[in-house]
mmCIF file of C-alpha atoms in Angstrom:
data_model
loop_
_atom_site.group_PDB
_atom_site.id
_atom_site.type_symbol
_atom_site.label_atom_id
_atom_site.label_comp_id
_atom_site.label_asym_id
_atom_site.label_seq_id
_atom_site.Cartn_x
_atom_site.Cartn_y
_atom_site.Cartn_z
ATOM 1 C CA MET I 1 -11.104 -18.712 55.316
ATOM 2 C CA PHE I 2 -14.096 -19.740 53.230
ATOM 3 C CA ALA I 3 -16.535 -21.484 55.560
ATOM 4 C CA GLY I 4 -18.515 -22.863 52.601
ATOM 5 C CA MET I 5 -15.484 -24.681 51.230
ATOM 6 C CA ASP I 6 -14.611 -26.080 54.658
ATOM 7 C CA THR I 7 -18.193 -27.194 55.175
ATOM 8 C CA LYS I 8 -18.328 -28.941 51.794
ATOM 9 C CA THR I 9 -14.992 -30.702 52.262
ATOM 10 C CA THR I 10 -15.844 -31.726 55.803
ATOM 11 C CA ALA I 11 -19.253 -33.019 54.733
ATOM 12 C CA MET I 12 -17.676 -35.135 51.980
ATOM 13 C CA ARG I 13 -15.119 -36.576 54.403
ATOM 14 C CA LEU I 14 -17.725 -37.345 57.038
ATOM 15 C CA GLU I 15 -19.939 -38.928 54.399
ATOM 16 C CA ALA I 16 -17.048 -41.178 53.352
ATOM 17 C CA LEU I 17 -16.439 -42.149 56.981
ATOM 18 C CA GLY I 18 -20.164 -42.762 57.463
ATOM 19 C CA ASN I 19 -19.767 -46.190 55.918
ATOM 20 C CA GLU I 20 -18.828 -48.876 58.449
ATOM 21 C CA THR I 21 -16.212 -50.532 56.223
ATOM 22 C CA ARG I 22 -14.556 -47.242 55.250
ATOM 23 C CA LEU I 23 -14.474 -46.147 58.886
ATOM 24 C CA GLU I 24 -12.827 -49.448 59.802
ATOM 25 C CA VAL I 25 -10.268 -49.103 56.984
ATOM 26 C CA PHE I 26 -9.438 -45.538 58.002
ATOM 27 C CA ARG I 27 -9.171 -46.482 61.670
ATOM 28 C CA ILE I 28 -6.799 -49.348 60.842
ATOM 29 C CA LEU I 29 -4.631 -46.993 58.786
ATOM 30 C CA VAL I 30 -4.596 -44.356 61.532
ATOM 31 C CA ARG I 31 -3.511 -47.008 64.029
ATOM 32 C CA ALA I 32 -0.806 -48.272 61.625
ATOM 33 C CA GLY I 33 1.120 -45.018 61.855
ATOM 34 C CA ARG I 34 2.985 -43.076 59.220
ATOM 35 C CA ASP I 35 4.412 -46.215 57.551
ATOM 36 C CA GLY I 36 0.909 -47.253 56.512
ATOM 37 C CA LEU I 37 0.029 -50.748 55.419
ATOM 38 C CA PRO I 38 0.293 -52.762 52.215
ATOM 39 C CA VAL I 39 -3.072 -53.301 50.533
ATOM 40 C CA GLY I 40 -2.770 -57.051 51.112
ATOM 41 C CA GLU I 41 -2.376 -56.575 54.859
ATOM 42 C CA LEU I 42 -5.274 -54.134 54.937
ATOM 43 C CA GLN I 43 -7.360 -56.702 53.077
ATOM 44 C CA ARG I 44 -6.373 -59.391 55.589
ATOM 45 C CA ARG I 45 -7.264 -57.189 58.565
ATOM 46 C CA THR I 46 -10.650 -56.158 57.196
ATOM 47 C CA GLY I 47 -11.593 -59.499 55.654
ATOM 48 C CA SER I 48 -12.844 -57.602 52.592
ATOM 49 C CA ALA I 49 -12.671 -58.874 49.033
ATOM 50 C CA ARG I 50 -10.005 -57.073 46.992
ATOM 51 C CA SER I 51 -12.584 -55.372 44.747
ATOM 52 C CA THR I 52 -14.650 -54.237 47.744
ATOM 53 C CA LEU I 53 -11.580 -52.877 49.521
ATOM 54 C CA SER I 54 -10.498 -51.089 46.340
ATOM 55 C CA HIS I 55 -13.916 -49.422 46.082
ATOM 56 C CA HIS I 56 -13.743 -48.184 49.685
ATOM 57 C CA LEU I 57 -10.141 -47.028 49.360
ATOM 58 C CA HIS I 58 -11.003 -44.998 46.263
ATOM 59 C CA LYS I 59 -13.741 -43.205 48.217
ATOM 60 C CA LEU I 60 -11.300 -42.357 51.024
ATOM 61 C CA ILE I 61 -8.652 -41.250 48.535
ATOM 62 C CA ALA I 62 -11.151 -39.047 46.671
ATOM 63 C CA VAL I 63 -11.874 -37.012 49.819
ATOM 64 C CA GLY I 64 -8.207 -36.791 50.801
ATOM 65 C CA LEU I 65 -8.275 -38.980 53.914
ATOM 66 C CA VAL I 66 -6.010 -41.681 52.442
ATOM 67 C CA HIS I 67 -3.157 -41.703 49.960
ATOM 68 C CA GLN I 68 -1.251 -44.555 48.346
ATOM 69 C CA GLU I 69 2.394 -45.047 47.428
ATOM 70 C CA ARG I 70 3.973 -47.828 45.452
ATOM 71 C CA ASP I 71 7.202 -49.426 46.658
ATOM 72 C CA GLY I 72 8.288 -51.864 43.975
ATOM 73 C CA THR I 73 5.354 -54.202 43.509
ATOM 74 C CA THR I 74 3.710 -53.338 46.839
ATOM 75 C CA LEU I 75 1.026 -50.662 47.118
ATOM 76 C CA PHE I 76 0.987 -49.001 50.544
ATOM 77 C CA CYS I 77 -1.990 -47.104 51.979
ATOM 78 C CA HIS I 78 -1.493 -44.242 54.415
ATOM 79 C CA ALA I 79 -3.883 -42.194 56.513
ATOM 80 C CA ASN I 80 -3.653 -38.468 55.785
ATOM 81 C CA TYR I 81 -3.243 -37.185 59.341
ATOM 82 C CA ALA I 82 -3.389 -33.526 58.290
ATOM 83 C CA ALA I 83 -6.788 -34.093 56.652
ATOM 84 C CA MET I 84 -7.971 -35.981 59.731
ATOM 85 C CA ASP I 85 -6.865 -33.134 62.014
ATOM 86 C CA GLU I 86 -8.444 -30.574 59.699
ATOM 87 C CA THR I 87 -11.759 -32.455 59.749
ATOM 88 C CA LEU I 88 -11.775 -32.853 63.520
ATOM 89 C CA GLY I 89 -10.714 -29.217 63.922
ATOM 90 C CA PHE I 90 -13.653 -28.090 61.831
ATOM 91 C CA LEU I 91 -15.963 -29.821 64.292
ATOM 92 C CA THR I 92 -14.295 -28.445 67.420
ATOM 93 C CA ARG I 93 -12.810 -25.028 66.641
ATOM 94 C CA GLU I 94 -16.027 -23.110 67.112
ATOM 95 C CA CYS I 95 -17.410 -25.202 69.932
ATOM 96 C CA CYS I 96 -19.728 -23.073 72.061
ATOM 97 C CA ALA I 97 -18.812 -19.904 70.117
ATOM 98 C CA ASP I 98 -22.377 -18.635 70.493
ATOM 99 C CA ALA I 99 -22.782 -19.733 74.118
ATOM 100 C CA GLY I 100 -21.603 -16.400 75.515
ATOM 101 C CA THR I 101 -19.897 -16.575 78.871
ATOM 102 C CA ALA I 102 -21.485 -19.889 79.817
ATOM 103 C CA GLY I 103 -18.672 -21.787 78.063
ATOM 104 C CA CYS I 104 -18.715 -25.428 77.127
ATOM 105 C CA ASP I 105 -17.312 -28.606 78.650
ATOM 106 C CA ALA I 106 -16.421 -29.953 75.186
ATOM 107 C CA LYS I 107 -14.230 -26.924 74.443
ATOM 108 C CA GLU I 108 -12.383 -27.310 77.744
ATOM 109 C CA ALA I 109 -11.945 -31.044 77.175
ATOM 110 C CA ALA I 110 -10.452 -30.400 73.712
ATOM 111 C CA ALA I 111 -7.859 -27.969 75.128
#
């Protein structure tokens, strides 16, 4: 594993999620499940203008947290659960690794 690559990818994903609107969009898509949501429904739920939503979706797509599929004339957005798990795993997999035998409550809670 190349820690530098993981760090860069994770930093880009966290940066994308550091925007309130993008975090809301991603959270809505995560809650929607594997079927995702049509762009129109995502726009309705966020109250964002189409151009604003498009801008935020492109940022999430660029870092691999969201992907889109077209079904006829409808464009569906989906959360990339593997990328989400990978990002969260990066933050938790080495929890308390340098703490010695003292351990860590966060590591036990994640188990």
